[in-house]
Amino acid sequence: MFTIENRTTGRSFRTDGCNVILDDALIHGLNFPYGCRKGFCGKCKAMIIEGEVAYEDDIPNGITSEEASDGMALLCQCCAKSNVELVIDELSSVADTEVKMLSCKVQSIKHLNHDVMQVFLKILNDESLRYLAGQYIDLIHHDFEPRAFSIANAPNNDGLIELHIRLIEGGKFTNFVFNQLKENSLLRLEGPKGDFFFREDSKKPVILMAGGTGFAPIKSIVEHAIVTKLNRTIYIYWGVRDEIDLYMDLPIQWVNKNYNICFIPVLSRPNENWNGRKGLVHKSILEDFDDLTGYEIYACGPPKMVESAAKSFVEQGMIQDNFFSDAFVFAFTEKKQ
Ligand SMILES: Cc1cc2nc3c(=O)[nH]c(=O)nc-3n(C[C@H](O)[C@H](O)[C@H](O)COP(=O)(O)OP(=O)(O)OC[C@H]3O[C@@H](n4cnc5c(N)ncnc54)[C@H](O)[C@@H]3O)c2cc1C
Ligand code: FES
């Protein structure tokens, strides 16, 4: 096994040298830049400071022989042959991402409970979507206005986008998803969008608050934090109506495997068998933390929840700059206002 270290950020990962360096970096949650992944565009170019890398065939078109002899390498095409120290700028802000319009097909679609559907979209035409954990996409079908949905899986390299779509009573698009959308249906997506993304450069403990399918971007953030071995304490609060609305048991698995993760489900209309926390999710956070000064808080879900939380958290010491949110406003048109 070899260690690959990016001197720009000090972050490193281990590789057996069988995959190209870019793929292993993305699997380990390092946001290395890339474009074509075929050796043409040069976007994954890095300076190799120490160690040896090798291409399977000739030097790819995206790099000149002068650049190669100066120590530059295309990470989407080369594998490590020893420990490697390199220099490359990792993506760390929305400014580093590129909004694209991409064709995709439904890879799989399944009920997570009575009113939430899990949809996996496969991006077509050898394209890819670079995004930051927490961002969303607009889903586009010719019969509807675009609709916003958060990306539920952590950024990686498999060309799959996971969505959790809640059925809205009388909602045109979500009813279409529940009643007509099938495996292999073709759609388009535009993204990534939004400035709700995980700030990795901070050392503060993190409170993640989700309401309903606001769990989707929180899942992406937690999966990313786990894969990058983030050492900060993470408190996950998931507010829903009843137990059946906790549509995934992943948080329990995260808690069992990661000492730094705590999970607190909060039900607003629980059945009589529920012994856990009850009421509004943001009120549970207020009860648990006398002083929110030292925390970074991410809130995602219904606009009312986000609004009430922002106001009362500030009253309890939260610093405005440490609050990040995405409110699931009702329709695409309302988001634009
Ligand atoms: C940034 C962002 C990210 C989002 N991410 C997700 C996500 O990951 N998962 C998810 O399930 N939803 C998410 N939403 C909400 C989602 O976009 C809407 O639920 C969807 O657009 C509804 O489309 P529709 O055509 O079914 O409803 P429409 O036909 O547009 O609306 C019908 C009526 O239903 C009501 N309505 C619509 N949407 C909602 C809603 N969200 N809550 C309550 N009432 C509503 C309104 O009264 C509306 O007039 C997100 C929204 C935003 C802005
Ligand atoms: S990603 Fe285009 S050359 Fe590597």
Coordinates of C-alpha atoms and ligand atoms in Angstrom, one line a residue:
M1 CA 0.0 0.0 0.0
F2 CA 1.1 3.5 -0.7
T3 CA 0.3 6.9 0.9
I4 CA -0.7 9.8 -1.3
E5 CA -0.5 13.2 0.4
N6 CA -1.7 16.5 -0.9
R7 CA 0.8 19.1 0.4
T8 CA -1.7 21.9 -0.3
T9 CA -4.1 20.6 2.3
G10 CA -2.0 18.1 4.3
R11 CA -4.7 15.5 3.6
S12 CA -3.7 12.0 2.7
F13 CA -5.1 8.5 1.8
R14 CA -3.8 5.0 1.2
T15 CA -4.0 3.2 -2.1
D16 CA -2.8 -0.2 -3.5
G17 CA -1.9 1.5 -6.7
C18 CA -4.4 -0.4 -8.8
N19 CA -6.8 2.5 -9.4
V20 CA -5.9 5.9 -10.9
I21 CA -5.1 8.4 -8.2
L22 CA -8.1 10.6 -8.9
D23 CA -10.6 7.7 -8.3
D24 CA -9.0 6.7 -5.0
A25 CA -8.9 10.4 -3.9
L26 CA -12.6 10.8 -4.5
I27 CA -13.4 7.5 -2.8
H28 CA -11.6 8.8 0.3
G29 CA -13.5 12.0 0.2
L30 CA -10.8 14.3 -1.1
N31 CA -12.4 16.9 -3.4
F32 CA -9.7 16.7 -6.2
P33 CA -10.8 18.7 -9.3
Y34 CA -11.6 16.9 -12.5
G35 CA -13.5 17.2 -15.8
C36 CA -13.4 14.7 -18.6
R37 CA -11.7 11.8 -16.7
K38 CA -10.3 10.7 -20.0
G39 CA -7.0 12.6 -20.1
F40 CA -8.1 15.4 -22.4
C41 CA -9.1 18.5 -20.4
G42 CA -6.1 18.8 -18.0
K43 CA -8.4 19.8 -15.0
C44 CA -6.9 17.0 -12.8
K45 CA -3.3 18.2 -13.4
A46 CA -1.1 18.0 -10.3
M47 CA 2.5 18.6 -9.5
I48 CA 4.3 15.5 -8.2
I49 CA 6.8 16.6 -5.6
E50 CA 7.9 13.2 -4.4
G51 CA 7.4 9.6 -5.6
E52 CA 6.6 7.9 -8.8
V53 CA 3.4 7.6 -10.9
A54 CA 2.8 5.8 -14.2
Y55 CA 0.4 5.8 -17.1
E56 CA -1.0 2.6 -18.6
D57 CA -0.2 3.8 -22.1
D58 CA 1.5 6.9 -23.6
I59 CA 1.4 10.3 -21.9
P60 CA -2.2 11.5 -22.4
N61 CA -3.2 14.5 -24.6
G62 CA -4.1 16.7 -21.7
I63 CA -0.5 17.2 -20.7
T64 CA 2.6 18.2 -22.8
S65 CA 5.8 16.3 -22.6
E66 CA 7.5 19.4 -21.2
E67 CA 4.9 19.5 -18.4
A68 CA 5.4 15.8 -17.8
S69 CA 9.2 16.2 -17.5
D70 CA 8.6 19.1 -15.1
G71 CA 6.8 16.7 -12.8
M72 CA 3.2 17.4 -13.7
A73 CA 0.8 14.5 -14.0
L74 CA -2.9 13.9 -14.9
L75 CA -4.4 12.2 -11.9
C76 CA -7.3 10.7 -13.8
Q77 CA -4.9 8.6 -15.9
C78 CA -2.0 7.7 -13.6
C79 CA -1.5 5.2 -10.8
A80 CA 0.9 5.5 -7.9
K81 CA 4.0 3.3 -8.0
S82 CA 5.3 4.5 -4.6
N83 CA 4.3 6.9 -1.8
V84 CA 3.5 10.2 -3.5
E85 CA 3.5 13.8 -2.4
L86 CA 1.7 16.1 -4.7
V87 CA 0.2 19.6 -5.0
I88 CA -3.3 20.2 -6.2
D89 CA -6.1 22.6 -5.2
E90 CA -9.0 20.7 -3.7
L91 CA -12.6 22.1 -4.2
S92 CA -13.7 23.9 -1.1
S93 CA -16.4 26.4 -2.0
V94 CA -19.3 26.7 -4.4
A95 CA -17.1 28.9 -6.6
D96 CA -15.1 25.8 -7.4
T97 CA -18.1 23.9 -8.8
E98 CA -19.6 24.2 -12.2
V99 CA -23.4 24.2 -12.8
K100 CA -24.2 21.8 -15.6
M101 CA -27.3 20.6 -17.5
L102 CA -27.0 16.8 -17.7
S103 CA -29.0 14.0 -19.1
C104 CA -29.8 11.2 -16.7
K105 CA -31.9 8.0 -16.4
V106 CA -33.6 6.5 -13.4
Q107 CA -31.3 3.7 -12.2
S108 CA -33.7 2.6 -9.4
I109 CA -36.7 3.8 -7.6
K110 CA -38.2 2.5 -4.4
H111 CA -40.4 3.4 -1.5
L112 CA -38.6 4.2 1.7
N113 CA -41.9 4.5 3.5
H114 CA -45.5 5.5 2.6
D115 CA -44.6 9.0 1.4
V116 CA -40.9 9.1 0.6
M117 CA -39.4 7.6 -2.6
Q118 CA -35.7 7.0 -3.0
V119 CA -34.5 7.6 -6.6
F120 CA -31.1 6.9 -7.9
L121 CA -30.2 8.8 -11.1
K122 CA -27.4 7.6 -13.4
I123 CA -25.7 10.5 -15.3
L124 CA -25.4 9.7 -19.0
N125 CA -23.0 10.4 -21.8
D126 CA -19.8 9.9 -19.7
E127 CA -20.6 13.1 -17.9
S128 CA -20.2 13.7 -14.2
L129 CA -21.5 16.1 -11.5
R130 CA -19.0 17.7 -9.1
Y131 CA -20.8 18.9 -6.0
L132 CA -20.3 19.6 -2.3
A133 CA -22.1 17.6 0.4
G134 CA -25.4 19.4 1.1
Q135 CA -26.1 20.9 -2.3
Y136 CA -29.2 20.3 -4.5
I137 CA -30.2 19.9 -8.1
D138 CA -33.2 21.0 -10.2
L139 CA -34.9 18.0 -11.7
I140 CA -36.3 18.6 -15.2
H141 CA -39.0 16.9 -17.1
H142 CA -40.6 18.5 -20.2
D143 CA -44.1 18.3 -18.7
F144 CA -43.2 20.3 -15.6
E145 CA -41.4 23.3 -14.2
P146 CA -38.0 22.2 -12.7
R147 CA -38.3 21.0 -9.1
A148 CA -35.5 21.3 -6.5
F149 CA -34.3 18.2 -4.6
S150 CA -31.2 17.8 -2.4
I151 CA -28.5 15.3 -3.2
A152 CA -28.6 12.5 -0.6
N153 CA -25.3 10.8 -1.3
A154 CA -21.8 12.0 -0.6
P155 CA -19.8 13.3 -3.5
N156 CA -18.0 10.4 -5.2
N157 CA -17.1 9.2 -8.6
D158 CA -19.8 6.6 -9.4
G159 CA -22.0 8.9 -11.6
L160 CA -25.1 8.2 -9.3
I161 CA -27.2 10.8 -7.7
E162 CA -29.5 9.8 -4.8
L163 CA -32.7 11.7 -4.0
H164 CA -35.3 11.3 -1.3
I165 CA -38.6 12.7 -2.7
R166 CA -41.6 13.3 -0.4
L167 CA -45.1 13.0 -1.9
I168 CA -46.9 16.4 -1.7
E169 CA -50.7 16.1 -1.6
G170 CA -51.9 17.6 -4.9
G171 CA -48.3 18.2 -6.0
K172 CA -47.9 17.8 -9.7
F173 CA -44.3 16.6 -10.0
T174 CA -44.1 14.4 -6.8
N175 CA -47.3 12.6 -7.8
F176 CA -45.7 12.0 -11.2
V177 CA -42.7 10.5 -9.4
F178 CA -44.9 8.2 -7.2
N179 CA -47.3 7.1 -10.0
Q180 CA -45.5 7.2 -13.3
L181 CA -41.7 7.5 -13.0
K182 CA -40.1 4.1 -13.8
E183 CA -36.6 2.6 -14.0
N184 CA -34.9 3.8 -17.2
S185 CA -37.1 6.9 -17.5
L186 CA -35.1 9.7 -18.9
L187 CA -34.8 13.1 -17.2
R188 CA -32.4 16.0 -17.0
L189 CA -30.9 17.7 -14.1
E190 CA -29.3 21.1 -13.5
G191 CA -26.8 21.6 -10.8
P192 CA -25.1 21.5 -8.4
K193 CA -26.9 24.5 -6.7
G194 CA -27.1 26.2 -3.4
D195 CA -24.7 27.4 -0.7
F196 CA -25.8 24.8 1.8
F197 CA -22.7 22.7 1.9
F198 CA -20.5 21.4 4.6
R199 CA -17.6 23.7 5.7
E200 CA -14.7 21.3 6.2
D201 CA -12.1 23.9 7.3
S202 CA -13.8 24.5 10.7
K203 CA -12.9 22.6 13.9
K204 CA -16.2 23.4 15.7
P205 CA -18.6 20.7 16.8
V206 CA -21.5 20.4 14.4
I207 CA -25.2 20.3 15.0
L208 CA -27.2 18.9 12.0
M209 CA -30.9 19.5 12.1
A210 CA -33.2 17.8 9.5
G211 CA -37.0 18.1 9.1
G212 CA -38.6 15.3 7.1
T213 CA -36.7 14.8 3.8
G214 CA -34.4 17.5 5.0
F215 CA -32.5 14.4 6.1
A216 CA -31.3 13.9 2.5
P217 CA -28.5 16.6 2.4
I218 CA -27.7 15.8 6.1
K219 CA -27.1 12.2 5.0
S220 CA -24.7 13.4 2.2
I221 CA -22.8 15.6 4.8
V222 CA -22.5 12.7 7.4
E223 CA -21.4 10.2 4.7
H224 CA -18.8 12.7 3.6
A225 CA -17.7 13.4 7.1
I226 CA -17.3 9.6 7.8
V227 CA -15.3 8.9 4.6
T228 CA -13.0 11.9 5.3
K229 CA -12.6 10.6 8.9
L230 CA -13.7 14.0 10.3
N231 CA -12.8 14.2 13.9
R232 CA -15.4 16.7 15.0
T233 CA -18.4 15.8 17.2
I234 CA -21.6 15.6 15.2
Y235 CA -25.1 15.8 16.7
I236 CA -27.8 14.8 14.3
Y237 CA -31.4 15.9 15.2
W238 CA -34.1 14.5 12.9
G239 CA -37.6 15.9 13.3
V240 CA -40.6 14.1 11.9
R241 CA -44.2 13.5 12.7
D242 CA -44.3 9.9 13.7
E243 CA -41.9 6.9 13.9
I244 CA -42.8 5.7 10.4
D245 CA -41.4 9.0 9.0
L246 CA -37.9 8.1 10.2
Y247 CA -37.6 6.5 6.8
M248 CA -34.0 5.2 7.2
D249 CA -32.2 3.6 10.1
L250 CA -28.8 4.7 8.9
P251 CA -28.3 7.2 11.8
I252 CA -28.3 4.2 14.2
Q253 CA -25.6 2.5 12.1
W254 CA -23.5 5.7 12.1
V255 CA -23.8 6.0 15.8
N256 CA -22.8 2.3 16.3
K257 CA -19.7 2.7 14.2
N258 CA -18.5 6.3 14.9
Y259 CA -17.8 7.4 18.5
N260 CA -18.1 11.1 17.5
I261 CA -21.7 10.9 16.1
C262 CA -24.9 11.3 18.3
F263 CA -28.4 10.9 16.9
I264 CA -31.5 12.3 18.5
P265 CA -34.9 11.7 16.7
V266 CA -37.7 14.0 17.7
L267 CA -41.3 13.3 16.9
S268 CA -44.0 16.0 16.8
R269 CA -47.0 13.6 16.7
P270 CA -45.7 10.3 18.1
N271 CA -47.8 7.3 18.8
E272 CA -48.3 6.2 22.4
N273 CA -45.4 3.7 22.2
W274 CA -42.8 6.3 21.6
N275 CA -40.4 6.9 24.6
G276 CA -38.0 9.3 22.9
R277 CA -38.0 13.1 22.4
K278 CA -41.2 14.8 21.5
G279 CA -42.2 18.2 20.1
L280 CA -40.5 20.5 17.6
V281 CA -37.0 19.5 16.7
H282 CA -35.4 22.9 17.1
K283 CA -36.8 23.1 20.7
S284 CA -35.0 19.9 21.6
I285 CA -31.7 21.5 20.5
L286 CA -32.5 24.6 22.6
E287 CA -33.2 22.3 25.6
D288 CA -29.9 20.3 25.1
F289 CA -27.5 23.3 24.5
D290 CA -27.6 26.2 27.0
D291 CA -25.1 28.1 24.9
L292 CA -24.8 27.6 21.1
T293 CA -21.8 30.0 20.7
G294 CA -19.2 27.4 19.9
Y295 CA -21.2 25.3 17.5
E296 CA -21.7 25.2 13.7
I297 CA -25.3 24.5 12.8
Y298 CA -26.8 23.1 9.6
A299 CA -30.6 23.1 9.2
C300 CA -32.6 21.7 6.4
G301 CA -36.3 21.1 5.8
P302 CA -39.6 23.0 6.0
P303 CA -39.2 26.8 5.8
K304 CA -41.1 27.3 9.1
M305 CA -38.7 25.0 11.0
V306 CA -35.6 26.7 9.5
E307 CA -37.0 30.2 10.3
S308 CA -37.9 29.5 13.9
A309 CA -34.6 27.7 14.5
A310 CA -32.5 30.6 13.1
K311 CA -34.3 33.1 15.3
S312 CA -34.2 31.1 18.6
F313 CA -30.7 29.8 18.1
V314 CA -29.3 33.3 17.8
E315 CA -31.1 34.2 21.1
Q316 CA -29.3 31.2 22.6
G317 CA -25.8 32.4 21.6
M318 CA -25.4 31.0 18.0
I319 CA -23.2 33.2 15.9
Q320 CA -25.1 34.1 12.7
D321 CA -22.1 33.2 10.5
N322 CA -22.1 29.7 11.9
F323 CA -25.6 28.9 10.7
F324 CA -26.2 27.3 7.3
S325 CA -29.6 26.4 6.0
D326 CA -31.7 25.2 3.1
A327 CA -35.4 25.8 3.4
F328 CA -37.6 23.5 1.2
V329 CA -39.8 26.3 -0.1
F330 CA -42.9 25.0 -1.7
A331 CA -42.3 25.4 -5.4
F332 CA -39.5 26.2 -7.8
T333 CA -41.0 29.6 -8.6
E334 CA -41.1 30.5 -4.9
K335 CA -37.4 29.7 -4.5
K336 CA -36.6 32.2 -7.3
Q337 CA -38.3 35.1 -5.6
Ligands
LIG1 C1 -33.4 23.8 -2.3 C2 -34.5 22.8 -2.1 C3 -34.2 21.5 -1.9 C4 -35.3 20.6 -1.8 N1 -35.0 19.3 -1.5 C5 -36.0 18.4 -1.3 C6 -35.7 17.0 -1.1 O1 -34.5 16.6 -1.0 N2 -36.8 16.2 -0.9 C7 -38.1 16.6 -1.0 O2 -39.0 15.8 -0.8 N3 -38.4 17.9 -1.3 C8 -37.4 18.8 -1.5 N4 -37.7 20.1 -1.8 C9 -39.1 20.5 -1.9 C10 -39.5 20.1 -3.3 O3 -38.9 20.9 -4.3 C11 -41.0 20.3 -3.4 O4 -41.7 19.4 -2.5 C12 -41.5 20.0 -4.8 O5 -41.1 21.0 -5.7 C13 -43.0 19.8 -4.9 O6 -43.3 19.7 -6.3 P1 -44.8 19.3 -6.7 O7 -44.8 19.6 -8.2 O8 -45.1 17.9 -6.3 O9 -45.7 20.3 -6.0 P2 -46.4 21.6 -6.7 O10 -47.4 21.1 -7.7 O11 -45.4 22.5 -7.1 O12 -47.2 22.2 -5.4 C14 -48.5 21.9 -5.1 C15 -48.9 22.6 -3.8 O13 -48.3 21.8 -2.7 C16 -47.8 22.5 -1.7 N5 -46.4 22.2 -1.6 C17 -45.4 22.0 -2.6 N6 -44.2 21.7 -2.1 C18 -44.4 21.5 -0.8 C19 -43.5 21.2 0.3 N7 -42.2 20.9 0.1 N8 -44.0 21.2 1.5 C20 -45.3 21.4 1.7 N9 -46.2 21.8 0.8 C21 -45.8 21.8 -0.5 C22 -47.9 24.0 -2.1 O14 -49.1 24.5 -1.5 C23 -48.1 24.0 -3.6 O15 -48.8 25.1 -4.0 C24 -36.6 21.0 -1.9 C25 -36.9 22.4 -2.2 C26 -35.8 23.3 -2.3 C27 -36.1 24.7 -2.6
FES2 S1 -10.1 15.0 -15.7 FE1 -9.7 15.7 -17.8 S2 -7.6 15.2 -18.0 FE2 -8.1 14.3 -16.1

